[in-house]
XYZ file of C-alpha atoms in Angstrom:
740
model
C -59.182 -16.016 18.482
C -59.483 -18.550 15.680
C -58.322 -17.693 12.221
C -61.786 -18.493 10.895
C -63.176 -15.566 12.899
C -61.372 -13.104 10.606
C -63.537 -12.257 7.650
C -62.379 -8.912 6.327
C -59.097 -7.030 5.814
C -59.225 -3.255 5.781
C -56.305 -1.135 4.594
C -55.938 2.574 5.110
C -53.305 4.676 3.343
C -52.016 7.932 4.774
C -49.785 10.196 2.687
C -46.567 11.619 4.129
C -43.614 13.672 2.954
C -42.785 14.273 -0.684
C -39.235 14.778 -2.003
C -36.994 14.278 -5.023
C -34.833 11.211 -5.526
C -31.169 12.027 -4.736
C -29.762 10.637 -8.001
C -32.581 9.679 -10.357
C -35.266 11.694 -12.144
C -37.941 10.580 -9.721
C -40.174 11.670 -6.843
C -40.135 9.818 -3.529
C -43.448 9.589 -1.685
C -43.407 8.511 1.956
C -46.687 7.021 3.194
C -48.144 4.871 5.957
C -50.272 1.735 5.588
C -52.630 0.753 8.384
C -53.974 -2.780 7.955
C -56.892 -3.873 10.166
C -58.516 -7.306 10.337
C -62.278 -7.123 10.924
C -64.506 -9.798 12.393
C -67.878 -11.004 11.115
C -69.655 -8.114 12.776
C -67.210 -5.585 11.323
C -65.401 -4.909 14.598
C -61.575 -4.526 14.497
C -59.747 -7.636 15.698
C -56.075 -7.006 14.828
C -54.222 -4.004 13.445
C -50.727 -3.201 12.154
C -48.986 -0.084 10.804
C -46.155 0.011 8.323
C -44.146 2.919 6.882
C -43.476 2.626 3.153
C -42.234 4.680 0.253
C -43.079 4.841 -3.417
C -40.753 6.004 -6.157
C -42.375 7.739 -9.117
C -39.832 7.633 -11.956
C -40.125 10.363 -14.563
C -38.229 9.030 -17.563
C -39.830 11.493 -19.962
C -38.721 14.543 -17.951
C -36.331 16.737 -19.927
C -35.591 20.411 -20.522
C -38.618 20.772 -22.851
C -41.188 19.085 -20.597
C -44.334 21.021 -19.633
C -43.977 20.947 -15.852
C -47.598 21.956 -15.110
C -49.061 19.194 -17.285
C -46.681 16.579 -15.878
C -47.486 17.596 -12.301
C -51.230 17.200 -12.916
C -50.646 13.776 -14.446
C -48.587 12.657 -11.433
C -51.260 13.783 -8.972
C -54.023 12.129 -10.976
C -52.288 8.752 -11.236
C -50.876 8.581 -7.727
C -53.585 8.365 -5.082
C -51.004 8.880 -2.336
C -50.595 12.537 -3.348
C -53.409 14.875 -2.456
C -54.585 17.295 -5.214
C -53.925 20.106 -2.762
C -50.192 19.375 -3.079
C -50.126 20.141 -6.810
C -48.002 23.341 -6.373
C -45.478 21.380 -4.311
C -45.238 18.722 -7.018
C -44.669 21.388 -9.673
C -41.874 22.922 -7.608
C -40.131 19.563 -7.155
C -40.453 18.765 -10.848
C -38.999 22.148 -11.739
C -36.031 21.387 -9.453
C -35.487 18.007 -11.114
C -35.680 19.588 -14.554
C -32.874 22.039 -13.727
C -30.726 19.832 -11.495
C -27.193 19.373 -12.756
C -26.271 16.000 -14.201
C -23.137 15.505 -12.104
C -24.932 13.220 -9.705
C -26.221 11.113 -12.594
C -22.733 10.782 -14.049
C -21.383 9.757 -10.678
C -24.086 7.128 -10.391
C -23.054 5.604 -13.697
C -19.468 5.257 -12.497
C -20.436 3.324 -9.410
C -21.126 -0.366 -9.318
C -24.782 -0.481 -8.283
C -25.917 -4.079 -7.887
C -29.588 -3.149 -7.674
C -29.493 -1.453 -11.043
C -28.182 -4.337 -13.111
C -28.982 -3.769 -16.753
C -32.188 -5.661 -17.674
C -31.274 -8.620 -19.803
C -33.034 -10.406 -22.608
C -35.900 -12.484 -21.223
C -36.878 -10.065 -18.453
C -39.465 -8.306 -20.585
C -43.115 -8.894 -19.637
C -46.402 -8.048 -21.286
C -48.091 -7.696 -17.914
C -47.438 -5.841 -14.683
C -46.404 -7.948 -11.689
C -48.668 -7.668 -8.651
C -47.731 -8.719 -5.134
C -51.289 -9.922 -4.547
C -50.853 -12.494 -7.330
C -47.782 -14.136 -5.844
C -49.578 -17.456 -5.389
C -50.279 -17.609 -9.108
C -46.633 -17.015 -9.862
C -45.615 -19.791 -7.511
C -47.910 -22.190 -9.355
C -46.028 -21.453 -12.583
C -42.823 -22.741 -10.974
C -44.275 -26.251 -11.013
C -44.891 -26.247 -14.776
C -42.541 -26.709 -17.738
C -39.426 -24.598 -18.335
C -41.137 -21.731 -20.256
C -43.764 -21.349 -17.511
C -41.066 -21.553 -14.829
C -39.149 -18.754 -16.559
C -42.328 -16.640 -16.730
C -43.195 -17.247 -13.057
C -39.619 -16.479 -11.925
C -39.565 -13.331 -14.060
C -42.805 -12.058 -12.493
C -41.387 -12.654 -9.009
C -38.156 -10.903 -10.077
C -40.109 -7.800 -11.080
C -41.590 -7.778 -7.586
C -38.198 -8.313 -5.926
C -36.631 -5.405 -7.795
C -38.870 -3.107 -5.759
C -37.385 -2.922 -2.219
C -40.843 -2.328 -0.777
C -41.797 -5.905 -1.650
C -38.797 -7.682 -0.155
C -40.171 -7.832 3.370
C -43.399 -9.382 2.142
C -41.571 -11.845 -0.083
C -39.376 -12.772 2.851
C -42.425 -13.938 4.751
C -43.500 -16.151 1.866
C -41.422 -19.272 2.502
C -43.325 -21.165 -0.167
C -42.192 -18.802 -2.905
C -38.537 -18.700 -1.808
C -38.395 -22.443 -1.251
C -39.871 -23.110 -4.693
C -37.354 -20.748 -6.331
C -34.423 -22.418 -4.554
C -35.668 -25.890 -5.529
C -36.133 -24.994 -9.193
C -32.679 -23.404 -9.345
C -31.078 -26.442 -7.776
C -32.835 -28.918 -10.077
C -33.148 -27.107 -13.420
C -30.299 -24.597 -13.731
C -28.507 -26.715 -16.343
C -31.588 -26.869 -18.547
C -31.996 -23.121 -19.050
C -29.547 -20.250 -18.679
C -32.452 -17.785 -18.657
C -34.144 -19.622 -15.806
C -30.942 -19.790 -13.742
C -30.166 -16.125 -14.348
C -33.674 -14.997 -13.391
C -33.836 -16.969 -10.136
C -30.337 -15.930 -9.060
C -31.359 -12.347 -9.809
C -34.249 -12.699 -7.354
C -31.913 -13.773 -4.558
C -29.449 -11.135 -5.644
C -32.050 -8.474 -4.858
C -32.119 -9.810 -1.296
C -28.300 -9.900 -1.128
C -28.165 -6.136 -1.590
C -29.247 -5.811 2.049
C -27.142 -7.311 4.847
C -30.174 -8.256 6.937
C -31.270 -10.740 4.253
C -27.949 -12.580 3.936
C -29.082 -15.193 6.425
C -31.971 -16.053 4.108
C -29.606 -16.700 1.180
C -27.335 -18.808 3.371
C -30.336 -20.807 4.551
C -31.202 -21.849 1.009
C -27.471 -22.456 0.173
C -27.654 -20.158 -2.837
C -24.015 -19.039 -2.524
C -22.642 -22.583 -2.799
C -24.933 -23.258 -5.749
C -23.760 -20.077 -7.478
C -20.122 -21.144 -7.214
C -20.958 -24.514 -8.762
C -22.820 -22.784 -11.588
C -19.913 -20.386 -12.239
C -17.391 -23.222 -12.340
C -19.579 -25.207 -14.751
C -20.107 -22.219 -17.050
C -16.371 -21.489 -17.222
C -15.705 -25.076 -18.285
C -18.477 -24.773 -20.856
C -16.825 -21.600 -22.160
C -13.560 -23.487 -22.718
C -15.421 -26.159 -24.701
C -17.054 -23.484 -26.850
C -13.668 -21.947 -27.552
C -12.141 -25.279 -28.558
C -15.077 -26.184 -30.777
C -15.053 -22.817 -32.511
C -11.302 -23.083 -33.099
C -11.687 -26.543 -34.610
C -14.375 -25.305 -36.990
C -12.224 -22.403 -38.012
C -9.295 -24.661 -38.832
C -11.408 -27.310 -40.575
C -12.255 -27.166 -44.269
C -15.724 -25.819 -43.745
C -17.488 -23.247 -45.823
C -17.108 -19.770 -44.440
C -20.872 -19.438 -44.100
C -21.021 -22.370 -41.707
C -18.241 -20.888 -39.587
C -19.979 -17.525 -39.538
C -23.179 -19.254 -38.434
C -21.322 -21.044 -35.654
C -19.654 -17.780 -34.644
C -23.002 -15.987 -34.475
C -24.438 -18.743 -32.299
C -21.353 -18.571 -30.076
C -21.780 -14.839 -29.494
C -25.439 -15.355 -28.578
C -24.535 -18.041 -26.048
C -21.703 -15.902 -24.743
C -23.985 -12.940 -24.083
C -26.425 -15.004 -22.030
C -23.633 -16.741 -20.151
C -22.025 -13.436 -19.186
C -25.386 -12.209 -17.867
C -25.542 -15.301 -15.670
C -21.948 -14.932 -14.489
C -22.447 -11.276 -13.725
C -25.516 -11.673 -11.531
C -24.043 -14.735 -9.762
C -20.747 -12.972 -9.024
C -22.571 -9.867 -7.803
C -24.493 -12.019 -5.365
C -21.266 -13.613 -4.088
C -19.608 -10.214 -3.806
C -22.447 -8.997 -1.605
C -22.282 -12.122 0.558
C -18.503 -11.741 1.000
C -19.247 -8.775 3.234
C -19.006 -11.372 6.011
C -15.361 -12.494 6.289
C -16.409 -15.967 7.411
C -18.445 -16.389 4.237
C -15.533 -15.029 2.221
C -13.243 -17.661 3.770
C -15.648 -20.393 2.691
C -15.536 -19.007 -0.849
C -11.753 -19.000 -0.760
C -11.736 -22.631 0.290
C -13.903 -23.396 -2.748
C -11.353 -21.749 -5.065
C -13.095 -18.435 -5.719
C -9.809 -16.713 -6.600
C -9.021 -19.135 -9.417
C -12.541 -18.805 -10.814
C -12.294 -15.017 -10.834
C -8.858 -14.965 -12.441
C -10.056 -17.325 -15.134
C -12.941 -14.939 -15.868
C -10.418 -12.174 -16.613
C -10.071 -13.643 -20.107
C -13.518 -12.265 -21.056
C -14.075 -9.160 -23.155
C -17.198 -7.818 -21.440
C -16.111 -4.636 -19.682
C -19.041 -4.665 -17.257
C -18.231 -8.231 -16.228
C -14.535 -7.381 -15.907
C -15.279 -4.402 -13.639
C -17.135 -6.752 -11.343
C -14.463 -9.471 -11.393
C -11.561 -7.074 -10.755
C -13.531 -5.359 -7.970
C -14.088 -8.736 -6.356
C -10.384 -9.593 -6.636
C -9.437 -6.230 -5.164
C -11.624 -6.882 -2.140
C -10.102 -10.340 -1.711
C -6.517 -9.119 -2.170
C -6.339 -7.430 1.233
C -6.004 -10.860 2.861
C -2.653 -12.648 2.667
C -4.114 -16.036 1.783
C -6.017 -14.627 -1.176
C -2.995 -12.651 -2.335
C -0.906 -15.816 -2.246
C -3.543 -17.590 -4.325
C -3.299 -14.812 -6.898
C 0.501 -15.102 -6.898
C 0.327 -18.803 -7.781
C -1.460 -18.164 -11.073
C -1.027 -15.621 -13.877
C -3.128 -12.907 -12.240
C -0.665 -10.077 -12.831
C -0.135 -10.952 -16.481
C -3.892 -10.861 -17.158
C -4.325 -7.580 -15.278
C -1.481 -5.905 -17.152
C -3.328 -6.622 -20.422
C -6.145 -4.387 -19.166
C -3.797 -1.399 -18.755
C -4.542 0.943 -20.353
C -8.142 0.625 -21.528
C -10.840 3.052 -22.626
C -13.269 2.012 -19.884
C -12.370 4.445 -17.110
C -13.912 2.451 -14.252
C -12.230 -0.764 -15.351
C -8.863 0.960 -15.628
C -9.218 2.544 -12.188
C -10.195 -0.632 -10.358
C -7.474 -2.603 -12.183
C -4.820 -0.128 -11.053
C -6.115 -0.316 -7.490
C -5.838 -4.094 -7.530
C -2.311 -3.872 -8.941
C -1.451 -1.425 -6.171
C -2.600 -3.922 -3.540
C -0.537 -6.663 -5.178
C 2.539 -4.441 -5.585
C 3.281 -4.704 -1.864
C 4.542 -8.224 -2.666
C 8.142 -8.257 -3.953
C 7.597 -11.243 -6.223
C 4.467 -9.766 -7.780
C 6.277 -6.467 -8.379
C 8.874 -8.415 -10.320
C 6.123 -10.011 -12.406
C 4.677 -6.571 -13.154
C 8.014 -5.366 -14.504
C 8.473 -8.531 -16.549
C 4.980 -8.062 -17.993
C 6.068 -4.619 -19.280
C 3.844 -2.640 -16.918
C 6.434 0.093 -16.299
C 6.005 2.034 -19.575
C 2.240 1.622 -19.359
C 2.149 3.207 -15.913
C 4.459 5.970 -17.089
C 2.015 6.833 -19.865
C -0.758 7.182 -17.248
C 1.096 9.942 -15.379
C -0.469 12.360 -17.831
C -3.979 11.130 -16.945
C -5.132 13.194 -13.985
C -7.788 10.644 -13.013
C -5.291 7.753 -12.773
C -2.078 9.621 -11.926
C -2.152 9.132 -8.167
C -2.619 5.345 -8.266
C -0.073 4.917 -11.067
C 2.414 6.962 -9.034
C 1.956 4.724 -5.990
C 2.621 1.571 -8.027
C 5.693 3.166 -9.617
C 6.938 4.108 -6.158
C 6.706 0.487 -5.022
C 8.596 -0.670 -8.112
C 11.295 1.974 -7.564
C 11.994 0.577 -4.085
C 13.779 -2.370 -5.696
C 17.332 -1.540 -6.816
C 16.998 -4.052 -9.668
C 14.413 -1.895 -11.399
C 15.624 1.661 -10.705
C 17.752 1.777 -13.843
C 14.786 0.820 -16.045
C 13.116 4.188 -15.424
C 15.893 5.901 -17.390
C 14.613 4.235 -20.564
C 11.128 5.735 -20.266
C 9.918 9.317 -20.233
C 9.034 8.953 -16.549
C 11.772 11.181 -15.095
C 11.031 14.271 -17.265
C 7.367 13.906 -16.334
C 7.924 13.713 -12.573
C 10.415 16.600 -12.708
C 7.783 18.721 -14.439
C 5.259 17.687 -11.793
C 7.709 18.763 -9.075
C 8.258 22.184 -10.597
C 4.556 22.686 -11.275
C 3.913 22.447 -7.528
C 5.453 25.893 -7.069
C 5.452 26.697 -3.362
C 2.654 24.271 -2.593
C 3.291 21.147 -0.589
C 4.458 18.249 -2.767
C 2.473 15.028 -2.567
C 4.251 12.455 -0.416
C 3.988 9.839 -3.166
C 5.645 12.096 -5.745
C 8.629 13.224 -3.664
C 9.166 9.719 -2.249
C 9.213 8.344 -5.784
C 11.752 10.965 -6.838
C 13.981 10.180 -3.838
C 14.073 6.529 -4.874
C 14.802 7.383 -8.497
C 17.670 9.692 -7.524
C 19.473 6.747 -5.908
C 20.385 5.545 -9.417
C 23.280 7.234 -11.212
C 21.715 7.419 -14.677
C 18.432 8.700 -13.269
C 20.301 11.376 -11.314
C 22.072 12.549 -14.458
C 18.745 12.896 -16.281
C 17.352 14.890 -13.344
C 20.259 17.320 -13.582
C 19.884 17.922 -17.315
C 19.151 21.493 -18.302
C 18.380 23.525 -15.203
C 17.153 20.506 -13.255
C 19.571 20.716 -10.336
C 19.321 24.490 -10.210
C 15.538 24.345 -9.898
C 15.702 21.627 -7.251
C 18.224 23.553 -5.144
C 16.264 26.764 -5.488
C 13.049 25.180 -4.265
C 14.673 23.164 -1.481
C 16.594 26.131 -0.065
C 13.664 28.523 -0.362
C 11.100 26.267 1.306
C 13.573 24.462 3.617
C 12.107 21.212 2.348
C 13.935 18.232 3.941
C 12.469 15.688 1.507
C 13.545 17.698 -1.505
C 16.983 18.037 0.054
C 17.075 14.266 0.616
C 16.479 13.853 -3.108
C 19.345 16.259 -3.821
C 21.543 14.364 -1.383
C 20.877 11.137 -3.297
C 21.851 12.883 -6.526
C 25.093 14.152 -4.967
C 26.362 10.681 -4.079
C 27.024 9.683 -7.705
C 30.406 10.295 -9.306
C 30.551 11.878 -12.704
C 29.372 15.097 -14.343
C 26.405 15.533 -12.000
C 28.643 15.810 -8.927
C 30.705 18.652 -10.398
C 27.506 20.692 -10.777
C 27.344 20.960 -6.983
C 30.403 23.197 -6.796
C 28.128 26.180 -7.419
C 25.990 25.280 -4.391
C 28.610 24.439 -1.741
C 28.269 27.868 -0.201
C 24.473 27.667 -0.124
C 24.589 24.288 1.574
C 27.238 25.339 4.099
C 25.226 28.436 4.954
C 22.246 26.315 5.967
C 24.305 24.410 8.526
C 25.074 27.491 10.535
C 21.464 28.633 10.656
C 18.874 27.550 13.187
C 16.937 25.376 10.791
C 15.080 22.152 11.483
C 17.478 19.351 12.331
C 16.133 17.073 9.599
C 16.846 19.691 6.945
C 20.332 20.410 8.321
C 21.198 16.696 8.328
C 20.342 16.444 4.630
C 22.443 19.517 3.826
C 25.314 18.080 5.857
C 24.959 14.724 4.119
C 25.007 16.425 0.728
C 28.236 18.255 1.606
C 29.831 15.034 2.790
C 29.149 13.498 -0.622
C 31.049 16.223 -2.487
C 34.396 14.448 -2.948
C 35.561 16.956 -5.535
C 39.357 17.477 -5.843
C 39.027 21.156 -6.735
C 36.891 21.950 -3.695
C 38.750 24.117 -1.139
C 37.447 22.768 2.158
C 39.687 25.062 4.211
C 38.022 28.068 2.676
C 34.581 26.570 3.268
C 35.326 25.823 6.938
C 36.627 29.315 7.616
C 34.122 31.212 5.499
C 31.092 29.615 7.130
C 32.663 28.972 10.527
C 31.707 25.300 10.419
C 34.262 23.875 12.874
C 32.689 25.426 16.014
C 29.268 24.338 14.803
C 30.350 20.751 14.276
C 32.120 20.721 17.628
C 29.113 22.159 19.459
C 26.769 19.627 17.948
C 28.854 16.624 18.967
C 27.118 16.551 22.330
C 24.835 14.030 24.051
C 21.759 15.549 22.469
C 22.827 14.235 19.085
C 24.954 11.254 20.098
C 22.073 8.825 20.048
C 21.190 9.821 16.496
C 23.316 7.419 14.439
C 22.674 9.193 11.163
C 23.669 12.575 12.558
C 26.878 11.176 14.054
C 27.738 9.216 10.922
C 27.306 12.266 8.704
C 29.569 14.435 10.861
C 32.230 11.728 11.065
C 32.059 11.393 7.288
C 32.626 15.143 6.954
C 35.790 14.723 9.018
C 36.800 11.849 6.764
C 36.489 14.086 3.710
C 38.383 16.913 5.394
C 41.476 14.895 6.307
C 42.128 14.249 2.606
C 43.362 17.828 2.147
C 46.428 19.269 3.839
C 44.852 22.564 4.912
C 41.737 21.086 6.450
C 43.698 18.119 7.828
C 45.877 20.456 9.876
C 42.818 22.255 11.229
C 41.158 19.004 12.272
C 44.273 17.535 13.896
C 45.788 20.590 15.589
C 42.871 22.860 16.418
C 40.085 20.433 17.386
C 39.550 17.364 19.521
C 38.009 15.537 16.559
C 40.704 12.782 16.485
C 40.118 12.007 20.158
C 36.401 11.832 19.591
C 36.912 9.558 16.595
C 39.003 7.243 18.787
C 36.074 6.966 21.189
C 33.733 6.133 18.314
C 36.136 3.565 16.870
C 34.310 0.763 18.737
C 30.760 2.082 18.317
C 28.091 -0.587 17.910
C 27.004 0.923 14.591
C 29.067 -0.780 11.874
C 28.968 2.199 9.481
C 30.245 4.581 12.162
C 33.083 2.168 13.049
C 34.049 1.843 9.401
C 34.223 5.585 8.739
C 36.078 6.192 12.019
C 38.710 3.546 11.222
C 39.346 4.959 7.758
C 39.607 8.510 9.086
C 41.951 7.540 11.938
C 44.200 5.610 9.544
C 44.721 8.787 7.519
C 45.337 10.859 10.673
C 47.841 8.289 11.981
C 49.714 8.408 8.685
C 50.237 12.170 8.805
C 50.647 12.823 12.558
C 53.092 10.795 14.684
C 51.681 11.761 18.083
C 48.117 10.884 17.196
C 49.399 7.752 15.504
C 50.840 6.533 18.799
C 47.604 7.245 20.631
C 45.511 5.521 17.958
C 47.743 2.431 18.047
C 47.560 2.436 21.841
C 43.784 2.400 21.802
C 43.703 -0.295 19.146
C 46.053 -2.424 21.236
C 44.023 -1.832 24.392
C 40.805 -2.820 22.613
C 42.384 -5.807 20.910
C 43.458 -7.207 24.274
C 40.534 -5.920 26.299
C 39.519 -9.323 27.733
C 42.966 -10.038 29.090
C 43.495 -6.531 30.402
C 40.118 -6.530 32.101
C 40.981 -9.689 34.029
C 44.359 -8.281 35.058
C 42.865 -4.981 36.175
C 39.809 -6.268 38.024
C 41.222 -9.303 39.850
C 43.543 -9.113 42.801
C 46.435 -11.535 42.373
C 45.984 -13.513 45.544
C 48.743 -16.108 46.149
C 46.179 -18.146 48.099
C 44.389 -18.889 44.831
C 46.466 -21.663 43.263
C 44.393 -21.699 40.136
C 45.836 -18.312 39.238
C 49.428 -19.567 39.228
C 51.359 -22.408 37.698
C 53.804 -24.696 39.415
C 56.663 -22.414 38.500
C 54.975 -19.441 40.123
C 54.123 -17.814 36.842
C 50.516 -16.552 36.453
C 48.268 -18.108 33.860
C 44.756 -17.383 32.662
C 41.886 -19.818 32.535
C 40.868 -18.572 29.130
C 42.877 -20.902 26.930
C 41.669 -19.182 23.785
C 43.478 -16.006 24.710
C 46.723 -17.749 25.594
C 46.690 -19.593 22.291
C 46.701 -16.333 20.336
C 50.253 -15.678 19.033
C 49.746 -11.925 18.960
C 49.723 -11.896 22.802
C 53.027 -13.786 23.322
C 55.806 -12.061 25.257
C 58.924 -11.173 23.353
C 62.378 -10.614 24.767
C 61.717 -6.872 24.840
C 58.398 -6.931 26.688
C 54.743 -6.898 25.612
C 55.234 -6.746 21.871
C 53.141 -8.849 19.482
C 55.118 -11.198 17.295
C 53.765 -9.515 14.191
C 55.389 -6.238 15.169
C 52.217 -4.213 14.828
C 53.146 -2.029 17.805
C 56.161 0.249 17.523
C 59.045 0.231 20.036
C 58.063 3.746 21.081
C 54.815 2.317 22.362
C 56.716 -0.062 24.657
C 58.923 2.831 25.829
C 55.809 4.744 26.868
C 54.778 1.803 28.975
C 58.213 1.566 30.595
C 58.095 5.267 31.414
C 54.885 4.681 33.311
C 52.796 6.961 31.139
C 49.980 4.455 30.839
C 50.729 1.966 33.607
C 48.232 0.870 36.203
C 48.850 -0.637 39.680
C 50.157 -3.898 38.242
C 52.262 -2.457 35.486
C 49.491 -2.658 32.859
C 47.289 0.033 31.339
C 44.325 0.848 33.554
C 41.134 2.528 32.396
C 40.446 3.567 35.964
C 43.386 5.986 35.911
C 43.812 9.220 34.072
C 44.722 8.315 30.522
C 47.094 9.980 28.170
C 44.362 12.339 26.904
C 43.453 14.032 30.128
C 40.175 12.158 30.629
C 39.104 10.019 33.558
C 36.407 7.419 34.150
C 33.902 6.045 31.682
C 30.464 7.067 30.441
C 27.505 4.826 29.504
C 26.864 6.568 26.156
C 28.851 8.255 23.415
C 31.175 10.714 25.211
C 30.386 14.380 25.416
C 34.150 15.008 25.458
C 36.833 13.176 23.609
C 38.297 9.800 24.569
C 35.954 8.973 27.390
C 34.279 5.924 25.889
C 35.293 2.483 27.136
C 33.456 -0.074 25.017
C 34.939 -2.993 26.953
C 32.885 -2.107 30.031
C 29.694 -4.204 30.665
C 27.336 -1.383 29.686
C 28.724 -1.381 26.160
C 27.077 -4.651 25.312
C 23.667 -3.289 26.170
C 24.048 -0.274 23.921
C 21.435 -0.015 21.183
C 21.403 2.188 18.132
C 18.626 4.596 17.359
C 17.875 3.132 13.962
């Protein structure tokens, strides 16, 4: 079939469903278009169907509108709606008239690229028609005013989504627009803004992004933005010079008025260009190209503007970019944080919200958190805790700042702590937000903060809630408060019994650990630990829980050992620990644990025990000696002294070891009395025990394979279930890993 054979085009419209617009005061009409090409004789040659929709906006609709009259007018002017559907139209209009405005308010808060505010120059005295597109294209080949008019007419078509598909097929129109933008954008801001707006309408839909890439509109937009920002700097300098010069005030006012006019048009251009780039950045590969062309620096520079609508867009763009490390690093290199802090707080709710969200993304970086504090963001965020709309985000940023010990003390000089304490108590028996309680736990790690928390009935309220709800996080906060010396620690005397009572109950392990840790922090001279141990029967509980089930939990073990450390300070409890329990033997086994904190607490506790009990002192010294010389002893125990091996003996028949490092250690030299270090660290009684054979192995040296002086035999691959069974010098010890 030749194209010349087609003589007529017949279109047939078929009405479909009718509904209200979800957010606007408008009716949505769904309809079907059937286009048929007829030949010379009127016979159909080619046909195509297309589903479309029409939006009938009802701007005049309000609470006083006559619904019946408006419905008749809609039916009369819209041929797609049959007169028989008049009652249905009235019903839909009545619904729109009484629909709540919450949806409309929500729409205003969202960034809706398609609904950019019409700018000066978009007004037309005629209605754009898709059938006249060729005429509009012709205008693009004329002078600048005609080009602006032609581009504006095409823009009015592009703002209707129904026309985008048809415009997409018109390569002549799109090519002409791209060419004019590329060649003439410097000559007219209005022309550049209008043409970019046309392509922006396409960018609102992902399926059209390839079209924009094809015409290289994104690259051109970045060049335009960079040029306009440089032009802005020149305007600023020129205006400043005129202000400082001896010029009549009227001339300066005239220059200032002109500047504001130029600024308004420039911000319209920047806004539509940045919106287009934001839409294109949906593809991460395109976003990477923008980053390589310095998009972050351009955006940060735009933060100096005063236009709130433009700032919402710029900060939103930066927030999207900030989730990638490279972009975040770019922001860290320039004064991004300082410029963002200036926007907090602000009256524009959307701008404030998106700024806080960007700051939250950046606050994961330690260096940027430091910049936020230096820029005086802390009191500003504290003031936002009273704003329900921004409270959650502000709390998250404050939590990140409180993670750094350098900044914890700064919270004491704001009204932050009273506010968060009130928020805690206002929760009642409801679950506390994770952000809030985590923030409080961090704050409580500082002494001054803890004292403020305890003011009034603060500690009483915290204890009451924690014990009633068995809240482990609240108890962790209390535990942090209890670690500080001073007046706040003495307040815990009233709650020792409550805490001790929780340990004997079958509560969740996490909660019990926090209670136990809190007790271990109470180094109060007036506290009668003997009475506490007996009253709440804690010794059997502690003994029962020192079993394999808890031995791999470093924190649990460390807390219990620390309780023992506190108990041996007092005569009454010291006697109970030493004479009635196997705690000292267990501490000896833990003396060489891989966890440094456990080793430290064990050593300190055993030193006190050795000072007050001679028998245990001997045993502790024995174990320390055995561990100190473990390499040598292991070789003596595990190797048979075969005379046929000359390398084991010297010329004089005396044995020697290949490990020269050990032999060079003076603390292992023989003395005239036997195996006594030259520094005299081991008492003579210890040597006597060896001579009596109490701890001698087959070769006259201590052997871990024999029954030791504590009634235990063999070794175990983990922390011992019973006392003094752990041999850290065995090979398995070096493979031991902690649970943290």
